[in-house]
Coordinates of C-alpha atoms in Angstrom, one line a residue:
Chain Y
X9 CA -82.8 18.4 62.7
X10 CA -81.4 19.5 65.7
X11 CA -80.7 15.3 66.7
X12 CA -76.8 14.6 67.2
X13 CA -75.5 12.5 65.3
X14 CA -75.6 8.9 65.8
X15 CA -79.2 9.4 66.8
X16 CA -82.0 7.4 65.8
X17 CA -83.0 9.0 63.1
X18 CA -84.3 7.1 59.8
X19 CA -84.1 10.0 57.8
X20 CA -80.4 9.9 58.2
X21 CA -78.0 7.8 55.9
X22 CA -75.0 8.1 57.2
X23 CA -73.2 9.6 60.3
X24 CA -70.9 11.9 57.6
X25 CA -74.7 13.3 56.7
X26 CA -74.7 14.7 59.9
X27 CA -71.9 16.4 60.6
X28 CA -72.1 20.1 58.7
X29 CA -72.1 22.8 61.0
X30 CA -75.6 24.0 62.1
X31 CA -75.6 26.5 64.0
X32 CA -79.1 27.7 63.1
X33 CA -81.5 25.2 65.0
X34 CA -84.3 26.4 62.9
X35 CA -84.7 23.5 59.9
X36 CA -85.6 25.8 57.0
X37 CA -82.8 28.3 57.4
X38 CA -79.9 25.3 57.0
X39 CA -77.7 27.0 54.7
X40 CA -77.6 25.0 51.9
X41 CA -74.1 23.8 50.3
X42 CA -73.0 25.4 47.5
X43 CA -72.4 24.2 44.0
X44 CA -69.1 22.2 43.4
X45 CA -66.8 23.5 40.3
X46 CA -66.4 19.7 39.7
X47 CA -69.8 18.1 39.4
X48 CA -68.2 14.6 38.8
X49 CA -70.8 12.4 40.1
X50 CA -74.2 13.7 40.8
X51 CA -75.1 13.6 44.3
X52 CA -77.1 10.7 45.9
X53 CA -80.6 12.4 46.9
X54 CA -80.8 12.0 50.7
X55 CA -83.7 10.4 51.9
X56 CA -84.6 13.5 54.0
X57 CA -85.1 16.8 52.5
X58 CA -83.5 18.6 54.7
X59 CA -80.5 16.5 54.6
X60 CA -77.5 18.0 52.4
X61 CA -77.0 15.1 49.7
X62 CA -73.9 13.2 50.5
X63 CA -71.2 14.1 48.5
X64 CA -69.1 11.7 46.3
X65 CA -66.0 10.1 48.0
X66 CA -63.5 11.8 45.4
X67 CA -65.1 15.4 46.4
X68 CA -64.9 14.6 50.0
X69 CA -60.8 14.4 49.2
X70 CA -61.1 18.1 49.4
X71 CA -61.5 19.2 53.1
X72 CA -62.2 22.5 52.6
X73 CA -65.6 22.8 53.3
X74 CA -68.0 25.2 52.0
X75 CA -68.7 26.8 55.2
X76 CA -66.4 30.0 55.6
X77 CA -63.0 28.6 55.4
X78 CA -60.4 31.0 54.1
X79 CA -59.5 28.9 51.1
X80 CA -63.5 29.0 50.4
X81 CA -63.1 32.3 48.8
X82 CA -61.5 30.8 45.8
X83 CA -64.2 28.1 45.3
X84 CA -65.7 29.4 42.5
X85 CA -62.4 29.4 40.1
X86 CA -60.4 26.4 41.8
X87 CA -60.9 22.9 40.4
X88 CA -59.8 20.5 42.9
X89 CA -58.1 17.6 40.7
X90 CA -59.9 14.1 41.3
X91 CA -58.8 10.9 40.1
X92 CA -60.9 11.8 37.2
X93 CA -58.4 13.8 36.0
X94 CA -56.4 10.3 34.2
X95 CA -59.2 9.2 33.0
X96 CA -61.0 11.1 30.7
X97 CA -64.1 11.0 28.3
X98 CA -63.4 8.6 25.1
X99 CA -62.6 9.9 22.0
X100 CA -62.6 6.9 19.9
X101 CA -64.6 3.3 20.3
X102 CA -66.5 4.4 22.8
X103 CA -67.8 1.6 25.0
X104 CA -66.0 -1.2 23.6
X105 CA -62.5 -3.0 25.0
X106 CA -60.6 -0.4 22.7
X107 CA -61.9 2.5 23.8
X108 CA -59.1 5.8 23.1
X109 CA -58.8 8.2 25.0
X110 CA -56.8 11.3 25.8
X111 CA -54.5 9.0 27.7
X112 CA -54.0 6.5 25.0
X113 CA -53.7 9.2 22.5
X114 CA -50.8 10.8 24.4
X115 CA -49.2 7.7 24.2
X116 CA -49.5 6.7 20.8
X117 CA -47.7 9.9 20.0
X118 CA -45.0 9.7 22.5
X119 CA -44.4 6.1 20.9
X120 CA -44.3 7.5 17.2
X121 CA -42.4 10.3 17.9
X122 CA -39.5 7.7 20.2
X123 CA -39.5 5.2 17.5
X124 CA -39.1 7.3 14.6
X125 CA -36.7 9.7 16.2
X126 CA -34.8 7.2 17.4
X127 CA -34.7 5.1 14.0
X128 CA -33.8 8.2 12.3
X129 CA -30.9 9.2 14.6
X130 CA -29.8 5.8 14.2
X131 CA -29.4 5.8 10.5
X132 CA -28.1 9.0 10.5
X133 CA -25.3 8.3 13.5
X134 CA -21.7 9.6 12.1
X135 CA -18.8 8.8 14.0
X136 CA -18.1 12.6 15.3
X137 CA -21.7 12.5 16.6
X138 CA -23.6 15.8 16.4
X139 CA -25.6 17.4 19.0
X140 CA -28.8 15.1 19.2
X141 CA -26.8 11.8 18.7
X142 CA -24.2 12.7 21.5
X143 CA -27.7 13.4 23.9
X144 CA -28.6 10.4 22.9
X145 CA -25.5 8.5 23.1
X146 CA -24.8 10.2 26.6
X147 CA -28.1 8.6 27.9
X148 CA -27.3 5.1 26.7
X149 CA -23.8 5.7 28.4
X150 CA -25.5 6.1 31.3
X151 CA -27.7 3.3 31.2
X152 CA -24.2 1.0 30.7
X153 CA -22.6 2.6 33.1
X154 CA -24.7 3.4 36.2
X155 CA -27.1 0.7 35.6
X156 CA -25.8 -2.4 33.8
X157 CA -22.0 -2.0 34.8
X158 CA -22.7 -1.8 38.7
X159 CA -25.6 -4.2 39.0
X160 CA -25.2 -7.2 36.1
X161 CA -21.9 -6.4 35.0
X162 CA -20.6 -5.6 31.8
X163 CA -19.9 -8.8 30.8
X164 CA -22.7 -10.8 31.9
X165 CA -25.5 -7.4 31.2
X166 CA -24.7 -7.2 27.6
X167 CA -27.9 -10.0 27.1
X168 CA -29.9 -7.6 29.1
X169 CA -28.5 -4.2 27.6
X170 CA -31.2 -3.5 24.6
X171 CA -34.1 -4.9 26.9
X172 CA -33.1 -2.5 29.8
X173 CA -31.8 0.4 27.4
X174 CA -35.4 0.2 25.6
X175 CA -37.2 0.2 29.1
X176 CA -35.3 3.2 30.2
X177 CA -36.1 5.4 27.1
X178 CA -39.5 4.3 26.7
X179 CA -40.5 5.4 30.7
X180 CA -38.3 8.2 30.3
X181 CA -40.5 9.6 27.1
X182 CA -43.9 8.4 28.7
X183 CA -43.1 10.2 31.9
X184 CA -41.7 13.2 30.3
X185 CA -45.4 13.5 28.9
X186 CA -46.5 14.7 32.0
X187 CA -44.5 17.9 31.7
X188 CA -44.8 18.9 28.0
X189 CA -47.3 21.4 27.3
X190 CA -50.3 20.5 25.4
X191 CA -49.8 16.6 26.1
X192 CA -50.3 17.3 29.9
X193 CA -50.4 13.7 31.0
X194 CA -47.9 11.0 31.6
X195 CA -48.3 8.0 29.6
X196 CA -47.6 5.8 32.5
X197 CA -49.9 7.8 35.1
X198 CA -52.5 4.7 34.2
X199 CA -52.0 1.9 35.4
X200 CA -51.8 -0.4 32.0
X201 CA -48.6 0.7 31.0
X202 CA -46.7 0.1 34.7
X203 CA -48.2 -3.3 34.6
X204 CA -47.2 -4.0 31.6
X205 CA -43.4 -3.0 31.7
X206 CA -43.8 -4.5 35.2
X207 CA -44.4 -7.8 34.1
X208 CA -42.3 -7.5 31.3
X209 CA -39.4 -7.2 34.5
X210 CA -41.2 -10.0 36.1
X211 CA -41.3 -12.6 33.0
X212 CA -37.9 -12.0 32.5
X213 CA -36.4 -12.3 35.7
X214 CA -38.1 -15.6 35.9
X215 CA -37.5 -17.0 32.9
X216 CA -33.5 -16.3 33.3
X217 CA -33.6 -17.3 36.9
X218 CA -35.3 -21.2 35.8
X219 CA -33.6 -21.3 32.7
X220 CA -30.2 -21.2 34.7
X221 CA -31.0 -22.8 38.1
X222 CA -34.2 -25.0 36.9
X223 CA -37.2 -24.8 38.8
X224 CA -36.3 -26.2 41.8
X225 CA -32.8 -24.6 42.1
X226 CA -34.1 -21.5 41.1
X227 CA -37.2 -21.4 44.1
X228 CA -34.7 -22.6 46.7
X229 CA -31.8 -19.9 45.2
X230 CA -34.2 -17.0 45.8
X231 CA -35.8 -18.2 48.7
X232 CA -33.5 -20.1 50.6
X233 CA -30.2 -17.7 51.2
X234 CA -27.4 -19.1 53.0
X235 CA -26.1 -19.0 56.3
X236 CA -29.7 -18.4 57.9
X237 CA -30.5 -20.5 60.8
X238 CA -32.8 -23.7 60.2
X239 CA -36.0 -22.6 62.1
X240 CA -36.0 -19.0 61.0
X241 CA -36.4 -20.3 57.2
X242 CA -40.0 -21.6 58.1
X243 CA -40.7 -17.4 58.4
X244 CA -38.5 -16.5 55.5
X245 CA -39.6 -19.1 52.7
X246 CA -43.2 -17.8 52.6
X247 CA -42.0 -14.2 52.7
X248 CA -39.4 -14.4 50.3
X249 CA -41.6 -16.2 47.8
X250 CA -44.2 -14.1 48.1
X251 CA -41.7 -11.3 47.5
X252 CA -40.9 -13.0 43.9
X253 CA -43.9 -14.0 42.7
X254 CA -46.0 -10.6 43.9
X255 CA -44.2 -8.0 46.1
X256 CA -41.6 -7.2 43.3
X257 CA -43.8 -6.3 40.2
X258 CA -46.5 -5.5 42.3
X259 CA -44.1 -2.5 43.5
X260 CA -42.9 -1.7 40.5
X261 CA -46.3 -1.1 39.4
X262 CA -46.7 0.9 42.0
X263 CA -43.8 3.1 42.3
X264 CA -44.2 4.0 39.0
X265 CA -47.6 4.6 39.0
X266 CA -47.9 6.5 42.4
X267 CA -45.3 8.6 41.4
X268 CA -46.5 10.2 38.0
X269 CA -50.3 10.3 39.6
X270 CA -49.0 12.5 42.7
X271 CA -46.9 14.3 40.4
X272 CA -49.4 15.5 38.5
X273 CA -51.9 15.9 41.1
X274 CA -49.5 18.1 42.6
X275 CA -48.9 20.4 39.3
X276 CA -52.7 21.0 38.9
X277 CA -53.2 21.9 42.5
X278 CA -50.5 24.4 42.0
X279 CA -51.3 26.0 38.9
X280 CA -55.1 25.6 39.7
X281 CA -54.2 27.6 43.0
X282 CA -52.2 29.9 40.8
X283 CA -54.7 30.8 38.7
X284 CA -57.5 31.0 41.8
X285 CA -55.5 33.5 43.6
X286 CA -54.7 35.5 40.6
X287 CA -58.4 36.0 39.8
X288 CA -60.0 35.8 43.3
X289 CA -60.5 39.6 43.4
X290 CA -59.0 40.3 46.9
X291 CA -56.0 40.5 49.0
X292 CA -55.4 37.3 48.3
X293 CA -54.0 38.5 44.7
X294 CA -50.5 39.0 46.6
X295 CA -50.3 34.9 47.2
X296 CA -50.3 34.7 43.4
X297 CA -46.6 35.0 42.8
X298 CA -45.5 32.7 45.6
X299 CA -47.5 29.8 44.5
X300 CA -46.8 30.1 41.0
X301 CA -42.9 30.3 42.1
X302 CA -44.2 26.8 43.5
X303 CA -46.3 25.5 40.7
X304 CA -42.7 26.5 38.5
X305 CA -40.7 24.5 41.3
X306 CA -42.9 21.5 41.1
X307 CA -42.8 21.4 37.4
X308 CA -39.0 21.2 37.0
X309 CA -39.0 19.2 40.3
X310 CA -41.2 16.8 37.9
X311 CA -38.9 16.5 35.0
X312 CA -36.4 15.2 37.5
X313 CA -38.6 12.5 38.7
X314 CA -39.4 11.4 35.3
X315 CA -36.0 10.8 34.8
X316 CA -35.7 9.4 38.2
X317 CA -38.0 7.6 37.9
X318 CA -37.4 5.7 34.8
X319 CA -33.8 5.2 35.7
X320 CA -35.3 3.4 39.5
X321 CA -37.6 0.9 37.5
X322 CA -34.3 0.4 35.3
X323 CA -32.0 0.0 37.8
X324 CA -34.4 -2.4 39.9
X325 CA -35.1 -4.4 36.8
X326 CA -31.5 -5.3 36.3
X327 CA -31.2 -6.0 40.1
X328 CA -34.0 -8.3 39.9
X329 CA -32.6 -9.9 37.1
X330 CA -29.1 -10.1 38.7
X331 CA -30.5 -11.9 41.9
X332 CA -32.2 -14.3 39.7
X333 CA -29.0 -15.7 37.8
X334 CA -26.5 -14.6 40.2
X335 CA -23.8 -18.0 40.7
X336 CA -24.7 -20.1 43.7
X337 CA -21.9 -19.1 46.6
Chain E
X29 CA -85.1 17.5 73.3
X30 CA -83.1 19.7 70.2
X31 CA -79.3 19.9 70.3
X32 CA -77.5 22.4 68.4
X33 CA -74.4 21.2 66.1
X34 CA -72.1 23.8 67.1
X35 CA -68.7 22.6 65.3
X36 CA -67.9 20.0 63.1
X37 CA -65.5 18.5 60.5
X38 CA -65.8 17.0 57.3
X39 CA -63.6 15.3 55.0
X40 CA -61.9 12.6 54.4
X41 CA -59.3 10.4 57.0
X42 CA -57.0 9.6 54.3
X43 CA -55.2 12.8 54.4
X44 CA -54.3 12.3 57.7
X45 CA -53.6 8.7 57.1
X46 CA -51.0 9.9 54.1
X47 CA -49.2 12.4 56.4
X48 CA -48.9 9.5 59.0
X49 CA -47.3 7.0 56.8
X50 CA -44.8 9.7 55.1
X51 CA -43.0 10.1 58.7
X52 CA -41.3 6.9 58.9
X53 CA -40.2 6.7 55.2
X54 CA -39.0 10.3 55.8
X55 CA -36.9 9.4 58.5
X56 CA -35.9 6.1 56.8
X57 CA -34.7 7.9 53.6
X58 CA -32.9 10.7 55.8
X59 CA -30.6 8.2 57.6
X60 CA -30.2 6.6 53.7
X61 CA -28.9 9.4 52.2
X62 CA -26.9 10.7 55.2
X63 CA -25.2 7.4 55.6
X64 CA -24.4 7.6 51.7
X65 CA -23.2 11.3 51.7
X66 CA -21.1 10.3 55.1
X67 CA -18.8 7.3 53.0
X68 CA -18.9 9.0 49.9
X69 CA -16.8 11.5 51.9
X70 CA -15.0 9.0 53.5
X71 CA -14.3 7.0 49.6
X72 CA -15.1 9.4 46.8
X73 CA -13.9 6.9 44.3
X74 CA -17.0 4.5 45.3
X75 CA -19.1 7.2 44.6
X76 CA -20.9 5.7 41.3
X77 CA -21.8 2.3 43.3
X78 CA -22.8 4.1 46.7
X79 CA -25.2 6.0 44.8
X80 CA -27.0 3.4 42.7
X81 CA -27.1 1.7 46.4
X82 CA -28.9 4.6 47.5
X83 CA -31.3 4.8 45.0
X84 CA -32.1 1.4 45.1
X85 CA -32.6 1.9 49.3
X86 CA -34.7 5.1 48.5
X87 CA -37.0 3.5 46.1
X88 CA -37.6 0.5 48.6
X89 CA -38.3 3.0 51.9
X90 CA -40.5 5.2 49.2
X91 CA -42.8 2.5 48.3
X92 CA -44.2 2.5 51.7
X93 CA -45.1 5.9 51.5
X94 CA -46.6 5.7 47.8
X95 CA -48.6 2.8 48.7
X96 CA -50.4 5.6 51.1
X97 CA -51.3 7.9 48.3
X98 CA -52.8 5.1 46.3
X99 CA -55.3 3.5 49.3
X100 CA -56.0 7.3 49.6
X101 CA -57.6 7.0 46.2
X102 CA -59.2 3.1 46.5
X103 CA -60.6 3.4 49.8

């Protein structure tokens, strides 16, 4: 031990391996890595016995090292959330294409609750609405006035209202899964569902745009905005084309997915930190109430984000449809 | 020759990258919301439309930061 990083030492695997603190020049007494609470993938065994094993990338995201940082005191409790949170073990059909894990279970529960609930509310609807019916009516009214009327217009938007209302309720319910105790995971926090919804949007605006303008007319309408100097078109057409066929639906997917993933991880970090501080058995307990208050604040923020993301997704869908089906100027 | 390493950093540069990626959109969203507030103060009756436009603008700006979250996990 004791060569500087990057020296010609065949025993070393990667540069990262030689960046641990080694104040002790004696090879045998180098401090061994403390075992981590989250033992995900087994670390690759180093070729050199003295080399600390290379940590998997997920764990390397956590910057607190085992060597004497302040937060390391809560290390044995604090389960650092990783991306593996969203890929729990399979419940049914493991190893097949129809693998069924916790996320699918959450989605199924939410789907059943929303479908049955909405059917019951719709079948019992009265002229003078009850409490639950008026909540649903307020939400539908919200989609109608602030999304459809502001983008597509009420007359043109009537065709798309069922799709947009469905989309709004579906995303909102799926997002709320992340804050409902017991479910704890948003149905939209794994890429399949946002991707499916975004492709629905993509197919819809493409279909109605081509239906209205014809294929050539639609492409011209979307990629060649009027009033631009001719040479600029060489630059503009590829960008706009890429935007129509890829960027729009990809960004819809990533926006919803990243919001849900980041929200969940943030919540897990703060709640886990509160627990770790509370049971740290040192003066750090005094910090636990602040951390707990932050966790509750973030919980509230996540409810807001669930509604906001449903709103933005539906809104952008409406905007894209409006762009595709707008009349020529 | 034996050298002694006194200090080192371990971790992933993605955490720094996220911070960098949050600067630009942060400023951008600030400008968007500020201008919308200004516009709403001038024309309160256009509040609904302005808010709609504001949220669309925020969505387009915010995606840059969200991409940074995703790239941190992918690479």
